[in-house]
Tab-separated table of C-alpha atoms in Angstrom:
chain	number	residue	atom	x	y	z
A	1	MET	CA	-75.970	-37.173	-0.594
A	2	GLN	CA	-74.396	-34.885	-2.713
A	3	PRO	CA	-73.471	-36.870	-5.452
A	4	GLU	CA	-71.274	-35.402	-9.045
A	5	ALA	CA	-72.877	-37.711	-11.218
A	6	THR	CA	-72.752	-38.349	-14.948
A	7	SER	CA	-75.118	-40.663	-17.260
A	8	ARG	CA	-75.519	-41.993	-20.658
A	9	ILE	CA	-78.979	-42.494	-22.424
A	10	LEU	CA	-79.880	-45.224	-23.576
A	11	PRO	CA	-78.258	-46.066	-26.876
A	12	SER	CA	-81.712	-45.857	-29.044
A	13	PRO	CA	-81.640	-42.802	-30.724
A	14	THR	CA	-86.030	-42.230	-30.905
A	15	VAL	CA	-87.284	-40.267	-28.116
A	16	GLU	CA	-88.969	-41.757	-26.229
A	17	PRO	CA	-92.947	-41.069	-26.160
A	18	ASP	CA	-93.846	-42.026	-22.517
A	19	TRP	CA	-92.479	-40.145	-20.236
A	20	GLY	CA	-93.399	-41.635	-17.414
A	21	GLY	CA	-92.180	-44.757	-16.038
A	22	ASN	CA	-89.532	-45.732	-13.107
A	23	LEU	CA	-85.967	-46.166	-13.224
A	24	ARG	CA	-85.370	-49.489	-13.635
A	25	LEU	CA	-82.081	-51.243	-12.257
A	26	ARG	CA	-81.219	-55.006	-12.366
A	27	ARG	CA	-77.507	-54.892	-12.003
A	28	ILE	CA	-75.408	-51.707	-10.625
A	29	LEU	CA	-71.076	-52.394	-11.018
A	30	CYS	CA	-68.834	-50.305	-8.303
A	31	PRO	CA	-65.434	-50.487	-9.601
A	32	VAL	CA	-62.849	-49.558	-6.141
A	33	ASP	CA	-59.119	-49.070	-5.621
A	34	LEU	CA	-59.364	-48.651	-1.517
A	35	SER	CA	-59.278	-45.074	-1.316
A	36	GLU	CA	-61.288	-42.625	0.698
A	37	VAL	CA	-63.399	-41.421	-2.590
A	38	SER	CA	-64.003	-44.860	-3.264
A	39	ALA	CA	-65.889	-46.355	-0.033
A	40	ARG	CA	-67.822	-43.011	-0.802
A	41	ALA	CA	-68.858	-44.912	-4.315
A	42	LEU	CA	-69.270	-48.234	-2.671
A	43	GLY	CA	-71.708	-46.701	-0.021
A	44	LEU	CA	-73.926	-44.770	-2.458
A	45	ALA	CA	-73.793	-47.605	-4.689
A	46	ALA	CA	-75.236	-50.169	-1.969
A	47	ARG	CA	-77.792	-47.637	-1.101
A	48	ILE	CA	-79.013	-48.050	-4.899
A	49	ALA	CA	-78.830	-51.216	-5.007
A	50	SER	CA	-81.083	-51.479	-2.205
A	51	HIS	CA	-83.422	-49.492	-3.026
A	52	TYR	CA	-83.896	-51.668	-6.354
A	53	ASP	CA	-83.261	-54.886	-5.225
A	54	ALA	CA	-80.624	-55.050	-7.563
A	55	ARG	CA	-77.572	-57.238	-7.832
A	56	LEU	CA	-74.335	-55.159	-6.669
A	57	TYR	CA	-70.934	-56.050	-8.394
A	58	VAL	CA	-67.810	-54.914	-6.765
A	59	GLN	CA	-64.609	-54.639	-8.951
A	60	HIS	CA	-61.316	-54.201	-7.917
A	61	THR	CA	-58.424	-54.476	-10.497
A	62	PHE	CA	-55.044	-54.756	-9.299
A	63	PRO	CA	-51.968	-54.230	-11.171
A	64	ALA	CA	-50.704	-56.465	-13.705
A	65	LEU	CA	-49.058	-59.765	-11.711
A	66	SER	CA	-45.692	-59.772	-11.706
A	67	SER	CA	-45.082	-63.185	-11.380
A	68	GLY	CA	-46.645	-62.726	-15.474
A	69	ARG	CA	-49.478	-64.777	-14.155
A	70	THR	CA	-52.714	-63.798	-15.204
A	71	VAL	CA	-56.082	-63.276	-13.161
A	72	SER	CA	-59.208	-64.830	-15.655
A	73	ARG	CA	-60.531	-61.280	-16.771
A	74	GLY	CA	-63.931	-60.449	-15.035
A	75	ALA	CA	-63.963	-63.729	-12.945
A	76	SER	CA	-65.814	-63.991	-9.739
A	77	LEU	CA	-62.701	-65.305	-8.017
A	78	PRO	CA	-62.792	-67.605	-4.190
A	79	ILE	CA	-59.366	-65.425	-2.436
A	80	GLU	CA	-57.818	-69.471	-2.783
A	81	ALA	CA	-57.310	-68.918	-6.274
A	82	LEU	CA	-55.240	-65.589	-5.939
A	83	PRO	CA	-51.720	-65.287	-5.498
A	84	ALA	CA	-50.687	-64.967	-2.359
A	85	GLU	CA	-48.550	-62.203	-3.529
A	86	LEU	CA	-52.653	-60.377	-3.491
A	87	GLN	CA	-54.559	-62.399	-1.475
A	88	ALA	CA	-54.258	-59.679	1.582
A	89	LYS	CA	-55.417	-56.606	-0.701
A	90	GLU	CA	-58.393	-59.438	-1.522
A	91	LEU	CA	-59.111	-59.284	2.376
A	92	GLU	CA	-59.249	-55.081	2.158
A	93	VAL	CA	-61.811	-54.520	-0.718
A	94	ARG	CA	-63.765	-57.401	0.923
A	95	GLN	CA	-63.543	-55.612	4.300
A	96	MET	CA	-64.188	-52.415	2.252
A	97	VAL	CA	-67.832	-53.955	1.508
A	98	GLU	CA	-68.454	-54.607	4.916
A	99	ARG	CA	-67.582	-51.781	5.806
A	100	SER	CA	-69.982	-49.726	3.148
A	101	GLY	CA	-72.802	-51.849	4.110
A	102	ALA	CA	-72.632	-53.291	0.871
A	103	ALA	CA	-72.473	-56.517	2.417
A	104	ARG	CA	-76.226	-56.696	2.982
A	105	CYS	CA	-77.248	-56.282	-0.534
A	106	HIS	CA	-77.068	-59.568	-2.955
A	107	TRP	CA	-73.202	-58.718	-4.737
A	108	SER	CA	-70.333	-60.357	-5.776
A	109	LEU	CA	-66.780	-59.585	-5.892
A	110	ILE	CA	-64.526	-59.609	-9.073
A	111	VAL	CA	-60.729	-58.982	-8.992
A	112	ASN	CA	-59.112	-59.242	-11.815
A	113	ASP	CA	-55.340	-57.586	-12.828
A	114	GLY	CA	-54.606	-55.547	-15.488
A	115	ASP	CA	-55.468	-52.001	-17.035
A	116	PRO	CA	-58.543	-50.800	-14.987
A	117	ALA	CA	-60.443	-48.721	-17.403
A	118	HIS	CA	-60.048	-51.670	-19.706
A	119	ARG	CA	-60.972	-54.353	-17.131
A	120	ILE	CA	-63.961	-52.372	-16.207
A	121	LEU	CA	-65.228	-51.758	-19.623
A	122	GLU	CA	-64.654	-55.460	-19.721
A	123	THR	CA	-67.350	-56.294	-17.217
A	124	ILE	CA	-69.575	-53.665	-18.263
A	125	ALA	CA	-69.641	-55.977	-21.481
A	126	ALA	CA	-70.216	-58.992	-19.769
A	127	LYS	CA	-72.755	-59.093	-16.859
A	128	GLY	CA	-74.579	-56.212	-18.840
A	129	GLU	CA	-74.814	-53.798	-16.263
A	130	ASP	CA	-77.327	-50.830	-15.719
A	131	LEU	CA	-75.487	-48.500	-13.468
A	132	MET	CA	-71.828	-47.638	-13.119
A	133	VAL	CA	-71.140	-45.798	-9.968
A	134	ILE	CA	-67.086	-44.686	-9.638
A	135	GLY	CA	-65.206	-42.210	-7.909
A	136	THR	CA	-63.219	-39.315	-8.735
A	137	ARG	CA	-60.005	-38.349	-6.989
A	138	GLY	CA	-60.078	-35.347	-9.059
A	139	THR	CA	-56.888	-34.812	-10.611
A	140	ARG	CA	-55.780	-31.807	-12.345
A	141	GLY	CA	-53.268	-30.072	-13.489
A	142	LEU	CA	-49.676	-31.682	-14.713
A	143	LYS	CA	-50.516	-34.528	-13.016
A	144	ARG	CA	-53.781	-35.662	-14.805
A	145	LEU	CA	-52.825	-33.892	-18.406
A	146	VAL	CA	-50.453	-36.571	-18.526
A	147	GLN	CA	-51.890	-39.862	-16.727
A	148	GLY	CA	-54.817	-38.957	-18.162
A	149	SER	CA	-58.228	-39.621	-15.895
A	150	LEU	CA	-59.488	-43.049	-15.359
A	151	THR	CA	-62.496	-42.470	-14.695
A	152	GLU	CA	-62.972	-39.864	-17.422
A	153	THR	CA	-61.794	-42.712	-19.966
A	154	VAL	CA	-64.334	-44.776	-18.975
A	155	ILE	CA	-68.051	-43.087	-18.682
A	156	HIS	CA	-67.030	-41.940	-22.305
A	157	GLN	CA	-66.503	-45.282	-23.312
A	158	ALA	CA	-69.014	-47.375	-20.914
A	159	PRO	CA	-72.342	-48.218	-22.946
A	160	CYS	CA	-74.245	-47.700	-19.924
A	161	PRO	CA	-74.928	-44.680	-17.578
A	162	SER	CA	-72.336	-43.970	-15.226
A	163	LEU	CA	-72.465	-42.101	-11.580
A	164	VAL	CA	-69.498	-40.176	-10.396
A	165	VAL	CA	-69.204	-39.432	-7.086
A	166	ASN	CA	-66.420	-36.467	-6.262
A	167	ARG	CA	-64.464	-36.323	-2.990
A	168	ARG	CA	-67.596	-33.943	-1.783
A	169	GLY	CA	-70.203	-36.300	-2.826
A	170	ALA	CA	-71.815	-39.161	-0.712
A	171	ALA	CA	-70.995	-40.048	2.193
A	172	ALA	CA	-70.121	-43.662	2.942
A	173	SER	CA	-73.413	-45.762	4.281
A	174	PRO	CA	-74.423	-46.245	8.131
A	175	ARG	CA	-73.795	-49.803	9.364
A	176	GLY	CA	-77.368	-49.841	10.681
A	177	GLY	CA	-80.108	-49.606	8.123
A	178	PHE	CA	-79.760	-48.005	4.748
A	179	ASP	CA	-81.329	-44.434	4.173
A	180	PRO	CA	-83.922	-43.703	1.689
A	181	LEU	CA	-82.384	-43.024	-1.040
A	182	GLY	CA	-83.949	-39.146	-1.718
A	183	LEU	CA	-83.029	-37.186	-4.282
A	184	LYS	CA	-84.687	-34.333	-3.828
A	185	THR	CA	-83.395	-31.987	-5.833
A	186	ILE	CA	-81.423	-33.224	-9.759
A	187	LEU	CA	-79.820	-30.412	-11.818
A	188	VAL	CA	-80.392	-30.905	-15.978
A	189	PRO	CA	-77.687	-28.879	-17.553
A	190	LEU	CA	-79.048	-28.637	-21.652
A	191	ASP	CA	-77.297	-27.518	-24.219
A	192	LEU	CA	-80.739	-27.600	-25.960
A	193	SER	CA	-79.665	-30.137	-28.441
A	194	ALA	CA	-81.429	-32.696	-29.952
A	195	HIS	CA	-80.850	-35.324	-27.063
A	196	SER	CA	-81.947	-33.328	-24.762
A	197	VAL	CA	-85.326	-34.662	-24.294
A	198	ARG	CA	-83.832	-37.772	-23.935
A	199	LEU	CA	-81.518	-36.956	-21.076
A	200	ILE	CA	-85.076	-35.252	-19.301
A	201	ILE	CA	-86.511	-38.112	-19.232
A	202	TYR	CA	-83.714	-39.846	-18.173
A	203	ALA	CA	-83.392	-37.099	-15.254
A	204	LEU	CA	-87.392	-37.373	-14.289
A	205	ARG	CA	-86.819	-41.626	-13.975
A	206	TRP	CA	-84.847	-40.477	-10.403
A	207	ALA	CA	-87.112	-37.877	-9.854
A	208	TRP	CA	-90.761	-40.093	-9.684
A	209	ASP	CA	-91.717	-38.710	-6.782
A	210	SER	CA	-94.160	-36.388	-5.874
A	211	ALA	CA	-91.110	-35.219	-3.148
A	212	SER	CA	-88.913	-34.890	-5.760
A	213	ARG	CA	-88.032	-31.611	-8.381
A	214	VAL	CA	-86.016	-31.201	-11.934
A	215	VAL	CA	-84.051	-28.062	-12.224
A	216	LEU	CA	-83.417	-27.769	-16.090
A	217	LEU	CA	-80.721	-24.913	-16.647
A	218	HIS	CA	-79.249	-23.697	-19.846
A	219	VAL	CA	-75.771	-21.002	-19.863
A	220	VAL	CA	-75.644	-18.791	-22.388
A	221	GLN	CA	-71.789	-18.771	-23.076
A	222	THR	CA	-70.085	-15.094	-22.693
A	223	ALA	CA	-67.164	-13.861	-23.703
A	224	PRO	CA	-64.544	-13.763	-20.328
A	225	PRO	CA	-63.370	-11.202	-18.825
A	226	ALA	CA	-60.336	-10.608	-21.142
A	227	LEU	CA	-62.241	-10.687	-24.274
A	228	ASP	CA	-64.942	-8.739	-22.978
A	229	LYS	CA	-63.423	-6.089	-25.673
A	230	LEU	CA	-63.440	-8.418	-28.533
A	231	SER	CA	-66.729	-10.683	-27.925
A	232	ASP	CA	-68.473	-8.670	-31.325
A	233	LEU	CA	-65.871	-9.685	-33.416
A	234	LEU	CA	-66.556	-13.521	-31.754
A	235	PRO	CA	-69.592	-14.978	-33.472
A	236	GLU	CA	-70.497	-17.547	-30.405
A	237	TYR	CA	-70.964	-15.172	-27.949
A	238	GLY	CA	-73.473	-13.404	-29.923
A	239	ALA	CA	-74.158	-9.565	-30.139
A	240	ASP	CA	-77.707	-9.444	-28.400
A	241	LEU	CA	-77.313	-11.436	-24.569
A	242	GLU	CA	-80.775	-10.055	-23.942
A	243	GLN	CA	-82.371	-11.822	-26.779
A	244	ARG	CA	-80.285	-14.734	-26.914
A	245	LEU	CA	-81.395	-15.080	-22.752
A	246	ARG	CA	-85.308	-14.761	-24.353
A	247	GLU	CA	-84.820	-17.560	-27.226
A	248	ALA	CA	-83.410	-19.969	-25.202
A	249	ALA	CA	-85.856	-19.728	-22.219
A	250	GLY	CA	-88.072	-20.777	-24.928
A	251	LYS	CA	-86.457	-22.982	-26.464
A	252	MET	CA	-85.827	-24.978	-22.914
A	253	ARG	CA	-89.392	-24.349	-22.180
A	254	ALA	CA	-90.318	-25.866	-25.178
A	255	LEU	CA	-88.485	-29.571	-24.547
A	256	VAL	CA	-91.424	-30.684	-22.035
A	257	PRO	CA	-94.802	-30.130	-22.953
A	258	ALA	CA	-96.758	-29.939	-20.332
A	259	PRO	CA	-94.339	-30.004	-17.246
A	260	ASP	CA	-97.773	-29.455	-14.860
A	261	ARG	CA	-98.360	-32.915	-15.648
A	262	LEU	CA	-95.422	-34.218	-13.842
A	263	PRO	CA	-95.600	-35.653	-10.159
A	264	CYS	CA	-92.414	-33.954	-9.932
A	265	ARG	CA	-91.663	-29.485	-10.051
A	266	MET	CA	-90.180	-28.889	-13.035
A	267	GLU	CA	-88.233	-25.129	-12.760
A	268	PHE	CA	-86.109	-23.802	-15.429
A	269	GLU	CA	-83.345	-21.948	-15.163
A	270	VAL	CA	-81.035	-19.569	-17.889
A	271	ARG	CA	-78.139	-17.840	-17.038
A	272	ASP	CA	-75.504	-16.617	-18.227
A	273	GLY	CA	-71.422	-16.491	-18.180
A	274	ASP	CA	-68.997	-19.435	-18.098
A	275	PRO	CA	-70.690	-22.379	-17.783
A	276	THR	CA	-68.962	-24.674	-15.879
A	277	ARG	CA	-68.989	-21.535	-12.798
A	278	GLN	CA	-72.617	-21.566	-13.772
A	279	ILE	CA	-73.080	-25.086	-13.183
A	280	LEU	CA	-71.820	-25.253	-9.647
A	281	GLN	CA	-73.514	-22.298	-8.893
A	282	VAL	CA	-77.267	-23.602	-9.503
A	283	ALA	CA	-76.129	-26.846	-7.859
A	284	ARG	CA	-75.146	-24.379	-4.866
A	285	GLU	CA	-78.284	-22.650	-5.006
A	286	LYS	CA	-80.563	-25.104	-5.241
A	287	ARG	CA	-78.812	-27.488	-3.433
A	288	ALA	CA	-78.783	-30.307	-5.686
A	289	ASP	CA	-78.462	-34.392	-5.145
A	290	LEU	CA	-77.904	-35.470	-7.807
A	291	ILE	CA	-76.673	-33.382	-10.931
A	292	VAL	CA	-76.823	-35.412	-14.552
A	293	LEU	CA	-74.725	-33.728	-17.249
A	294	GLY	CA	-74.186	-34.590	-21.050
A	295	ALA	CA	-71.047	-35.124	-23.061
A	296	ARG	CA	-70.374	-35.276	-26.922
A	297	VAL	CA	-68.800	-38.505	-27.567
A	298	LEU	CA	-67.879	-39.771	-31.367
A	299	THR	CA	-68.494	-43.610	-30.543
A	300	ASN	CA	-71.894	-42.817	-28.751
A	301	PRO	CA	-74.030	-38.560	-29.411
A	302	ALA	CA	-76.394	-40.027	-26.954
A	303	ALA	CA	-73.659	-40.028	-24.100
A	304	VAL	CA	-74.424	-37.358	-21.691
């Protein structure tokens, strides 16, 4: 299982003093659009829900109805309550749930119409979700520039943690019993900001197991090759790379006061270069099962 993941830290601005404790999940939302990556996300969501004995909400949002009728927002509807034109689609969603293994969990189906991002955020607010598991198709280039990314929009506005699965992420669940939810290696890229400690604590709660390890990574950004000759004129890249690497290593280790006391293994990595490339490179080298990333959001500075 190798989902690419992002999460949102709890909104409280205070740093949690207790580094112990397990992750508690009671309600999990998985928006689906009947694509392959959506099926992968649903399979992973079902495994997580089974592991934590949580209720799984599966949501599918149809385009706005041409008849002008609007399906009740965030409502869990029986098939007969849907317009005839959408009943076949609703059956496809139920079949997808059956194939993914999610039907073995405590689950509810939510169907509605309208703007998917808006409807997903409505459901999170109404149900008080603890986690959202969502797939991304990885749209690039002009299409993404014009249309934007639904996943990116939602995870930057959702008040709950978000786990994002890409096309090469977790495979669909088998028809038999669920595999153990073993996250052996969790990679946590850090920018060494004030929110880094809370991000580490959240990652540890996924890995609170003696067989797990958490790899903390900081990338010292260097000038791209095209600007190499001008690096001295660009203060954001700095002049003394070795000194910057040493300082970053010291700051990162200071974030974890007693790594030897943690029940899981903690590793520290400091690299230089392009952050995106280095994160992916370390993920490959360490065979990361989960990547927990930080993201700066104006409405929620603690979002990651």
